[in-house]
Amino acid sequence: MPLPGRENPVLLLGPLLRHVDPVSATVWVETDRPCEVEVLGRRARTFCVHGHHYALVVVEGLEPGSTTPYEVRLSVDGDDGEQVWPEASSAFPRSRIRTPGRPGPFTIAFGSCRYATPSTVDADEGIPPDALDTYAARLTGQPEDTWPDALVLLGDQVYADELTRATRQWLSLRRQRPTPRNAQVDDFEEYTRLYAESWSDPQVRWLLSTVPSSMIFDDHEMIDDWNTSAAWRRKVTGQDWWTRRICGGLVSYWVYQHLGNLSPQELADNETWRAVQEHRDDAEPVLQAMAEAADRDPRSVRWSYVRHWGEARMIMVDSRAGRVLEESARGMLDEDEFAWVEAAMRRAVDEGVEHLVLGTSLPWLLPHAIHQVERWNETLVRRHLGRPLGWVSEQLRQAADLEHWAAFGDSFERLGRALVGLARGERGRAPATVLVLSGDVHHAYAAELVQPDGLSTRVHQLTVSPLHNQAPHPIRVGFRIGWSRWARRLTTGVSRLARVRPSELDWAKQAGPYFGNQLGELVLHDRDASFRLFVSDRDDEGQERLRLVADLPLSNPVPAEVTG
């Protein structure tokens, strides 16, 4: 809330440069009071949610392939306002809007799972350097033409169920009681604390102000194991705190992340956005109703979306909120959502896209042994539903997080058939590459789909996680074993004994697994594509740095790996 006597509004968070196409851009901000926000001569009034004030400025009339530095001004009563960004003392390069259409490669930086910011992490956590923070710091010293053209964040931008010491102390004051180490956030107000904590990091704040970002949620933005199964959902929705938690999570996600994923045309067509504009002085009831409907009926909101990047097309797929959880019809997406994704892929091919990129927080292609375990577990739960073995299998599913694409077998195969059809040119001229970007599993790897009769287009799974977190030692061991040949043979044998339907697909690991904090770059140029993976560490003098560990061509027949 504004302080008594303060005359000028204050920029609390942002600016975040979000959707950018050849002729338009959107810029998101949070301010301390109602005001008008101006960017490049375009103005937007703030809207209010639970006493917090936000604006999304739509900047149109840009030139394709252009670079336009910008400032943010805040004003009240229609005056000229005050410049609040860039900050007067800033040592960072000026924030700018760079529209697609420039000659040369198009670079997409991507990753997932970012726990808080370096300045707020407990000293005893022992987490390695934040890869996103280190990446941003490195970019500030490089020429603009080396900066990425897009940033894709594939889930867990905040952790609602793993809180820093500073946030636990803040909760203790707010709740007027001691907050235990395993505390979790409860409502929208507490979610705003998580975003402020994570996005106030100076390096990351600058990065988000000048590189267009695309985002999707995963479970930790709501709660660990979100929508794992029908049994999980029955258990959690019976708790008296659930409605506050899921509505706080979905409303905050809509405000802080989803709104910026939409193009100007999608904003104009979006019923929720239009309602928020009509009730900007108090938009909380509108968004509360949206969240309650989304939790009750996932078909009421589509969180998936499409990005148009010249020769590349990204289809971001919601693999959390839209699941069908009944065991007899279990699916990662419902029928309408899957049909929407397939139609978006066909349109990309019809329009001659060279690189089809699918974003999904959860990996489609897992280590083989883990894939087999998830298929085996799903089969046992379904086959023995309501009986002791089914109950035990369900407990294992929840305890071991067996809920990736492999655990939704019909959806896994359906997505595979769609991608293979595109790669074979069954829908028209095949793209140069088909690429699936994912996170979640706290290690990085590259895998490639292999088919007995071959594919005219290479299909890759590129998984990068975490940006800032760490995998416990047992999980590291498990994932290393998961890629081993003997573990694959063992789990395949167990699946056959359980009469698990074998997959129509096969794939091979091309690089990894890599552990630590890491960030990927996807570099696209004409029909060429390559994947670079960077892992953060410290040099001999303790300075944070990024180290290149893999550099793989994706569109030629001979992958390569950097070792050491």
PDB file of N, CA, C and O in Angstrom, residues 482-534:
ATOM      1  N   GLY A 482      18.424 -45.135 -14.529  1.00  0.00           N
ATOM      2  CA  GLY A 482      17.299 -45.161 -15.454  1.00  0.00           C
ATOM      3  C   GLY A 482      17.697 -45.177 -16.911  1.00  0.00           C
ATOM      4  O   GLY A 482      16.946 -45.682 -17.761  1.00  0.00           O
ATOM      5  N   TRP A 483      18.868 -44.643 -17.234  1.00  0.00           N
ATOM      6  CA  TRP A 483      19.337 -44.640 -18.615  1.00  0.00           C
ATOM      7  C   TRP A 483      20.165 -45.876 -18.954  1.00  0.00           C
ATOM      8  O   TRP A 483      20.535 -46.071 -20.119  1.00  0.00           O
ATOM      9  N   SER A 484      20.472 -46.730 -17.974  1.00  0.00           N
ATOM     10  CA  SER A 484      21.368 -47.861 -18.226  1.00  0.00           C
ATOM     11  C   SER A 484      20.657 -48.962 -18.998  1.00  0.00           C
ATOM     12  O   SER A 484      19.443 -49.148 -18.902  1.00  0.00           O
ATOM     13  N   ARG A 485      21.426 -49.729 -19.751  1.00  0.00           N
ATOM     14  CA  ARG A 485      20.853 -50.806 -20.551  1.00  0.00           C
ATOM     15  C   ARG A 485      20.299 -51.917 -19.677  1.00  0.00           C
ATOM     16  O   ARG A 485      19.235 -52.470 -19.958  1.00  0.00           O
ATOM     17  N   TRP A 486      21.034 -52.252 -18.601  1.00  0.00           N
ATOM     18  CA  TRP A 486      20.561 -53.362 -17.772  1.00  0.00           C
ATOM     19  C   TRP A 486      19.259 -53.008 -17.062  1.00  0.00           C
ATOM     20  O   TRP A 486      18.365 -53.859 -16.900  1.00  0.00           O
ATOM     21  N   ALA A 487      19.116 -51.723 -16.640  1.00  0.00           N
ATOM     22  CA  ALA A 487      17.868 -51.322 -15.993  1.00  0.00           C
ATOM     23  C   ALA A 487      16.713 -51.334 -16.997  1.00  0.00           C
ATOM     24  O   ALA A 487      15.585 -51.717 -16.660  1.00  0.00           O
ATOM     25  N   ARG A 488      17.007 -50.963 -18.229  1.00  0.00           N
ATOM     26  CA  ARG A 488      15.962 -51.016 -19.256  1.00  0.00           C
ATOM     27  C   ARG A 488      15.514 -52.454 -19.487  1.00  0.00           C
ATOM     28  O   ARG A 488      14.307 -52.732 -19.582  1.00  0.00           O
ATOM     29  N   ARG A 489      16.464 -53.378 -19.594  1.00  0.00           N
ATOM     30  CA  ARG A 489      16.106 -54.781 -19.818  1.00  0.00           C
ATOM     31  C   ARG A 489      15.288 -55.319 -18.644  1.00  0.00           C
ATOM     32  O   ARG A 489      14.306 -56.046 -18.834  1.00  0.00           O
ATOM     33  N   LEU A 490      15.707 -54.962 -17.428  1.00  0.00           N
ATOM     34  CA  LEU A 490      15.015 -55.456 -16.239  1.00  0.00           C
ATOM     35  C   LEU A 490      13.580 -54.940 -16.191  1.00  0.00           C
ATOM     36  O   LEU A 490      12.631 -55.720 -16.001  1.00  0.00           O
ATOM     37  N   THR A 491      13.400 -53.645 -16.354  1.00  0.00           N
ATOM     38  CA  THR A 491      12.054 -53.075 -16.245  1.00  0.00           C
ATOM     39  C   THR A 491      11.175 -53.482 -17.427  1.00  0.00           C
ATOM     40  O   THR A 491       9.956 -53.642 -17.275  1.00  0.00           O
ATOM     41  N   THR A 492      11.775 -53.664 -18.594  1.00  0.00           N
ATOM     42  CA  THR A 492      10.992 -54.157 -19.728  1.00  0.00           C
ATOM     43  C   THR A 492      10.491 -55.565 -19.457  1.00  0.00           C
ATOM     44  O   THR A 492       9.332 -55.900 -19.765  1.00  0.00           O
ATOM     45  N   GLY A 493      11.339 -56.403 -18.847  1.00  0.00           N
ATOM     46  CA  GLY A 493      10.917 -57.758 -18.499  1.00  0.00           C
ATOM     47  C   GLY A 493       9.779 -57.759 -17.486  1.00  0.00           C
ATOM     48  O   GLY A 493       8.812 -58.528 -17.617  1.00  0.00           O
ATOM     49  N   VAL A 494       9.889 -56.893 -16.475  1.00  0.00           N
ATOM     50  CA  VAL A 494       8.821 -56.806 -15.475  1.00  0.00           C
ATOM     51  C   VAL A 494       7.521 -56.346 -16.131  1.00  0.00           C
ATOM     52  O   VAL A 494       6.430 -56.864 -15.827  1.00  0.00           O
ATOM     53  N   SER A 495       7.611 -55.387 -17.056  1.00  0.00           N
ATOM     54  CA  SER A 495       6.412 -54.902 -17.740  1.00  0.00           C
ATOM     55  C   SER A 495       5.764 -56.009 -18.564  1.00  0.00           C
ATOM     56  O   SER A 495       4.534 -56.132 -18.617  1.00  0.00           O
ATOM     57  N   ARG A 496       6.575 -56.827 -19.192  1.00  0.00           N
ATOM     58  CA  ARG A 496       6.013 -57.931 -19.976  1.00  0.00           C
ATOM     59  C   ARG A 496       5.305 -58.937 -19.066  1.00  0.00           C
ATOM     60  O   ARG A 496       4.216 -59.429 -19.414  1.00  0.00           O
ATOM     61  N   LEU A 497       5.894 -59.239 -17.922  1.00  0.00           N
ATOM     62  CA  LEU A 497       5.256 -60.163 -16.987  1.00  0.00           C
ATOM     63  C   LEU A 497       3.906 -59.614 -16.523  1.00  0.00           C
ATOM     64  O   LEU A 497       2.972 -60.383 -16.272  1.00  0.00           O
ATOM     65  N   ALA A 498       3.820 -58.276 -16.382  1.00  0.00           N
ATOM     66  CA  ALA A 498       2.570 -57.651 -15.945  1.00  0.00           C
ATOM     67  C   ALA A 498       1.624 -57.397 -17.117  1.00  0.00           C
ATOM     68  O   ALA A 498       0.566 -56.801 -16.919  1.00  0.00           O
ATOM     69  N   ARG A 499       2.012 -57.826 -18.311  1.00  0.00           N
ATOM     70  CA  ARG A 499       1.196 -57.663 -19.520  1.00  0.00           C
ATOM     71  C   ARG A 499       0.898 -56.190 -19.801  1.00  0.00           C
ATOM     72  O   ARG A 499      -0.209 -55.805 -20.162  1.00  0.00           O
ATOM     73  N   VAL A 500       1.927 -55.359 -19.643  1.00  0.00           N
ATOM     74  CA  VAL A 500       1.818 -53.939 -19.983  1.00  0.00           C
ATOM     75  C   VAL A 500       1.940 -53.802 -21.491  1.00  0.00           C
ATOM     76  O   VAL A 500       2.833 -54.394 -22.111  1.00  0.00           O
ATOM     77  N   ARG A 501       1.063 -53.032 -22.086  1.00  0.00           N
ATOM     78  CA  ARG A 501       1.103 -52.830 -23.528  1.00  0.00           C
ATOM     79  C   ARG A 501       2.414 -52.160 -23.926  1.00  0.00           C
ATOM     80  O   ARG A 501       2.745 -51.077 -23.423  1.00  0.00           O
ATOM     81  N   PRO A 502       3.202 -52.760 -24.815  1.00  0.00           N
ATOM     82  CA  PRO A 502       4.477 -52.136 -25.206  1.00  0.00           C
ATOM     83  C   PRO A 502       4.240 -50.886 -26.035  1.00  0.00           C
ATOM     84  O   PRO A 502       3.222 -50.748 -26.727  1.00  0.00           O
ATOM     85  N   SER A 503       5.197 -49.962 -25.966  1.00  0.00           N
ATOM     86  CA  SER A 503       5.082 -48.722 -26.719  1.00  0.00           C
ATOM     87  C   SER A 503       5.365 -48.942 -28.195  1.00  0.00           C
ATOM     88  O   SER A 503       6.132 -49.842 -28.578  1.00  0.00           O
ATOM     89  N   GLU A 504       4.744 -48.118 -29.027  1.00  0.00           N
ATOM     90  CA  GLU A 504       5.028 -48.118 -30.455  1.00  0.00           C
ATOM     91  C   GLU A 504       6.316 -47.368 -30.770  1.00  0.00           C
ATOM     92  O   GLU A 504       6.789 -47.396 -31.908  1.00  0.00           O
ATOM     93  N   LEU A 505       6.892 -46.688 -29.777  1.00  0.00           N
ATOM     94  CA  LEU A 505       8.008 -45.776 -30.004  1.00  0.00           C
ATOM     95  C   LEU A 505       9.287 -46.285 -29.345  1.00  0.00           C
ATOM     96  O   LEU A 505       9.258 -47.045 -28.385  1.00  0.00           O
ATOM     97  N   ASP A 506      10.407 -45.808 -29.871  1.00  0.00           N
ATOM     98  CA  ASP A 506      11.694 -46.057 -29.233  1.00  0.00           C
ATOM     99  C   ASP A 506      12.540 -44.800 -29.371  1.00  0.00           C
ATOM    100  O   ASP A 506      12.343 -43.989 -30.286  1.00  0.00           O
ATOM    101  N   TRP A 507      13.480 -44.616 -28.460  1.00  0.00           N
ATOM    102  CA  TRP A 507      14.317 -43.425 -28.472  1.00  0.00           C
ATOM    103  C   TRP A 507      15.678 -43.759 -27.880  1.00  0.00           C
ATOM    104  O   TRP A 507      15.854 -44.757 -27.180  1.00  0.00           O
ATOM    105  N   ALA A 508      16.640 -42.910 -28.174  1.00  0.00           N
ATOM    106  CA  ALA A 508      18.012 -43.111 -27.713  1.00  0.00           C
ATOM    107  C   ALA A 508      18.520 -41.822 -27.078  1.00  0.00           C
ATOM    108  O   ALA A 508      18.261 -40.724 -27.575  1.00  0.00           O
ATOM    109  N   LYS A 509      19.251 -41.965 -25.977  1.00  0.00           N
ATOM    110  CA  LYS A 509      19.873 -40.808 -25.325  1.00  0.00           C
ATOM    111  C   LYS A 509      21.046 -40.323 -26.173  1.00  0.00           C
ATOM    112  O   LYS A 509      21.895 -41.101 -26.587  1.00  0.00           O
ATOM    113  N   GLN A 510      21.085 -39.009 -26.396  1.00  0.00           N
ATOM    114  CA  GLN A 510      22.176 -38.408 -27.169  1.00  0.00           C
ATOM    115  C   GLN A 510      23.172 -37.662 -26.286  1.00  0.00           C
ATOM    116  O   GLN A 510      24.334 -37.504 -26.663  1.00  0.00           O
ATOM    117  N   ALA A 511      22.734 -37.202 -25.117  1.00  0.00           N
ATOM    118  CA  ALA A 511      23.634 -36.476 -24.205  1.00  0.00           C
ATOM    119  C   ALA A 511      23.047 -36.515 -22.803  1.00  0.00           C
ATOM    120  O   ALA A 511      21.833 -36.495 -22.632  1.00  0.00           O
ATOM    121  N   GLY A 512      23.919 -36.576 -21.803  1.00  0.00           N
ATOM    122  CA  GLY A 512      23.488 -36.551 -20.416  1.00  0.00           C
ATOM    123  C   GLY A 512      23.568 -37.919 -19.776  1.00  0.00           C
ATOM    124  O   GLY A 512      24.087 -38.866 -20.374  1.00  0.00           O
ATOM    125  N   PRO A 513      23.065 -38.036 -18.564  1.00  0.00           N
ATOM    126  CA  PRO A 513      22.402 -36.964 -17.798  1.00  0.00           C
ATOM    127  C   PRO A 513      23.403 -36.008 -17.169  1.00  0.00           C
ATOM    128  O   PRO A 513      24.503 -36.411 -16.789  1.00  0.00           O
ATOM    129  N   TYR A 514      23.016 -34.747 -17.060  1.00  0.00           N
ATOM    130  CA  TYR A 514      23.808 -33.713 -16.414  1.00  0.00           C
ATOM    131  C   TYR A 514      23.053 -33.227 -15.179  1.00  0.00           C
ATOM    132  O   TYR A 514      21.838 -33.086 -15.196  1.00  0.00           O
ATOM    133  N   PHE A 515      23.812 -32.954 -14.121  1.00  0.00           N
ATOM    134  CA  PHE A 515      23.211 -32.498 -12.870  1.00  0.00           C
ATOM    135  C   PHE A 515      23.798 -31.143 -12.492  1.00  0.00           C
ATOM    136  O   PHE A 515      24.846 -30.740 -12.985  1.00  0.00           O
ATOM    137  N   GLY A 516      23.121 -30.457 -11.581  1.00  0.00           N
ATOM    138  CA  GLY A 516      23.510 -29.109 -11.197  1.00  0.00           C
ATOM    139  C   GLY A 516      22.518 -28.116 -11.763  1.00  0.00           C
ATOM    140  O   GLY A 516      21.510 -28.477 -12.378  1.00  0.00           O
ATOM    141  N   ASN A 517      22.789 -26.837 -11.555  1.00  0.00           N
ATOM    142  CA  ASN A 517      21.935 -25.787 -12.101  1.00  0.00           C
ATOM    143  C   ASN A 517      22.352 -25.498 -13.540  1.00  0.00           C
ATOM    144  O   ASN A 517      23.542 -25.320 -13.825  1.00  0.00           O
ATOM    145  N   GLN A 518      21.376 -25.454 -14.444  1.00  0.00           N
ATOM    146  CA  GLN A 518      21.723 -25.418 -15.856  1.00  0.00           C
ATOM    147  C   GLN A 518      20.677 -24.662 -16.680  1.00  0.00           C
ATOM    148  O   GLN A 518      19.532 -24.493 -16.255  1.00  0.00           O
ATOM    149  N   LEU A 519      21.117 -24.236 -17.856  1.00  0.00           N
ATOM    150  CA  LEU A 519      20.262 -23.504 -18.786  1.00  0.00           C
ATOM    151  C   LEU A 519      20.592 -23.975 -20.191  1.00  0.00           C
ATOM    152  O   LEU A 519      21.762 -24.212 -20.531  1.00  0.00           O
ATOM    153  N   GLY A 520      19.548 -24.133 -21.015  1.00  0.00           N
ATOM    154  CA  GLY A 520      19.741 -24.570 -22.390  1.00  0.00           C
ATOM    155  C   GLY A 520      19.531 -23.437 -23.370  1.00  0.00           C
ATOM    156  O   GLY A 520      18.804 -22.473 -23.105  1.00  0.00           O
ATOM    157  N   GLU A 521      20.169 -23.554 -24.513  1.00  0.00           N
ATOM    158  CA  GLU A 521      19.940 -22.660 -25.647  1.00  0.00           C
ATOM    159  C   GLU A 521      19.622 -23.496 -26.876  1.00  0.00           C
ATOM    160  O   GLU A 521      20.340 -24.447 -27.193  1.00  0.00           O
ATOM    161  N   LEU A 522      18.556 -23.130 -27.546  1.00  0.00           N
ATOM    162  CA  LEU A 522      18.178 -23.738 -28.812  1.00  0.00           C
ATOM    163  C   LEU A 522      18.430 -22.696 -29.893  1.00  0.00           C
ATOM    164  O   LEU A 522      17.866 -21.599 -29.847  1.00  0.00           O
ATOM    165  N   VAL A 523      19.311 -23.011 -30.840  1.00  0.00           N
ATOM    166  CA  VAL A 523      19.710 -22.060 -31.875  1.00  0.00           C
ATOM    167  C   VAL A 523      19.170 -22.544 -33.210  1.00  0.00           C
ATOM    168  O   VAL A 523      19.528 -23.634 -33.674  1.00  0.00           O
ATOM    169  N   LEU A 524      18.311 -21.735 -33.835  1.00  0.00           N
ATOM    170  CA  LEU A 524      17.637 -22.095 -35.082  1.00  0.00           C
ATOM    171  C   LEU A 524      18.046 -21.116 -36.176  1.00  0.00           C
ATOM    172  O   LEU A 524      18.006 -19.899 -35.982  1.00  0.00           O
ATOM    173  N   HIS A 525      18.431 -21.663 -37.329  1.00  0.00           N
ATOM    174  CA  HIS A 525      18.827 -20.812 -38.450  1.00  0.00           C
ATOM    175  C   HIS A 525      18.494 -21.535 -39.739  1.00  0.00           C
ATOM    176  O   HIS A 525      19.093 -22.579 -40.031  1.00  0.00           O
ATOM    177  N   ASP A 526      17.572 -20.972 -40.514  1.00  0.00           N
ATOM    178  CA  ASP A 526      17.074 -21.643 -41.709  1.00  0.00           C
ATOM    179  C   ASP A 526      16.588 -23.044 -41.308  1.00  0.00           C
ATOM    180  O   ASP A 526      15.754 -23.159 -40.434  1.00  0.00           O
ATOM    181  N   ARG A 527      17.151 -24.105 -41.907  1.00  0.00           N
ATOM    182  CA  ARG A 527      16.735 -25.462 -41.543  1.00  0.00           C
ATOM    183  C   ARG A 527      17.716 -26.135 -40.584  1.00  0.00           C
ATOM    184  O   ARG A 527      17.615 -27.333 -40.305  1.00  0.00           O
ATOM    185  N   ASP A 528      18.667 -25.368 -40.067  1.00  0.00           N
ATOM    186  CA  ASP A 528      19.629 -25.898 -39.101  1.00  0.00           C
ATOM    187  C   ASP A 528      19.157 -25.620 -37.677  1.00  0.00           C
ATOM    188  O   ASP A 528      18.508 -24.603 -37.405  1.00  0.00           O
ATOM    189  N   ALA A 529      19.520 -26.529 -36.769  1.00  0.00           N
ATOM    190  CA  ALA A 529      19.188 -26.345 -35.353  1.00  0.00           C
ATOM    191  C   ALA A 529      20.276 -26.988 -34.518  1.00  0.00           C
ATOM    192  O   ALA A 529      20.853 -28.014 -34.894  1.00  0.00           O
ATOM    193  N   SER A 530      20.558 -26.387 -33.367  1.00  0.00           N
ATOM    194  CA  SER A 530      21.522 -26.970 -32.440  1.00  0.00           C
ATOM    195  C   SER A 530      21.084 -26.675 -31.008  1.00  0.00           C
ATOM    196  O   SER A 530      20.325 -25.737 -30.751  1.00  0.00           O
ATOM    197  N   PHE A 531      21.567 -27.503 -30.093  1.00  0.00           N
ATOM    198  CA  PHE A 531      21.237 -27.400 -28.663  1.00  0.00           C
ATOM    199  C   PHE A 531      22.524 -27.248 -27.888  1.00  0.00           C
ATOM    200  O   PHE A 531      23.453 -28.054 -28.021  1.00  0.00           O
ATOM    201  N   ARG A 532      22.575 -26.192 -27.078  1.00  0.00           N
ATOM    202  CA  ARG A 532      23.727 -25.970 -26.197  1.00  0.00           C
ATOM    203  C   ARG A 532      23.249 -26.022 -24.757  1.00  0.00           C
ATOM    204  O   ARG A 532      22.208 -25.445 -24.422  1.00  0.00           O
ATOM    205  N   LEU A 533      24.021 -26.685 -23.917  1.00  0.00           N
ATOM    206  CA  LEU A 533      23.675 -26.788 -22.505  1.00  0.00           C
ATOM    207  C   LEU A 533      24.802 -26.216 -21.666  1.00  0.00           C
ATOM    208  O   LEU A 533      25.977 -26.567 -21.851  1.00  0.00           O
ATOM    209  N   PHE A 534      24.425 -25.336 -20.729  1.00  0.00           N
ATOM    210  CA  PHE A 534      25.380 -24.701 -19.826  1.00  0.00           C
ATOM    211  C   PHE A 534      25.060 -25.107 -18.391  1.00  0.00           C
ATOM    212  O   PHE A 534      23.899 -25.110 -17.983  1.00  0.00           O
TER     213      PHE A 534
END
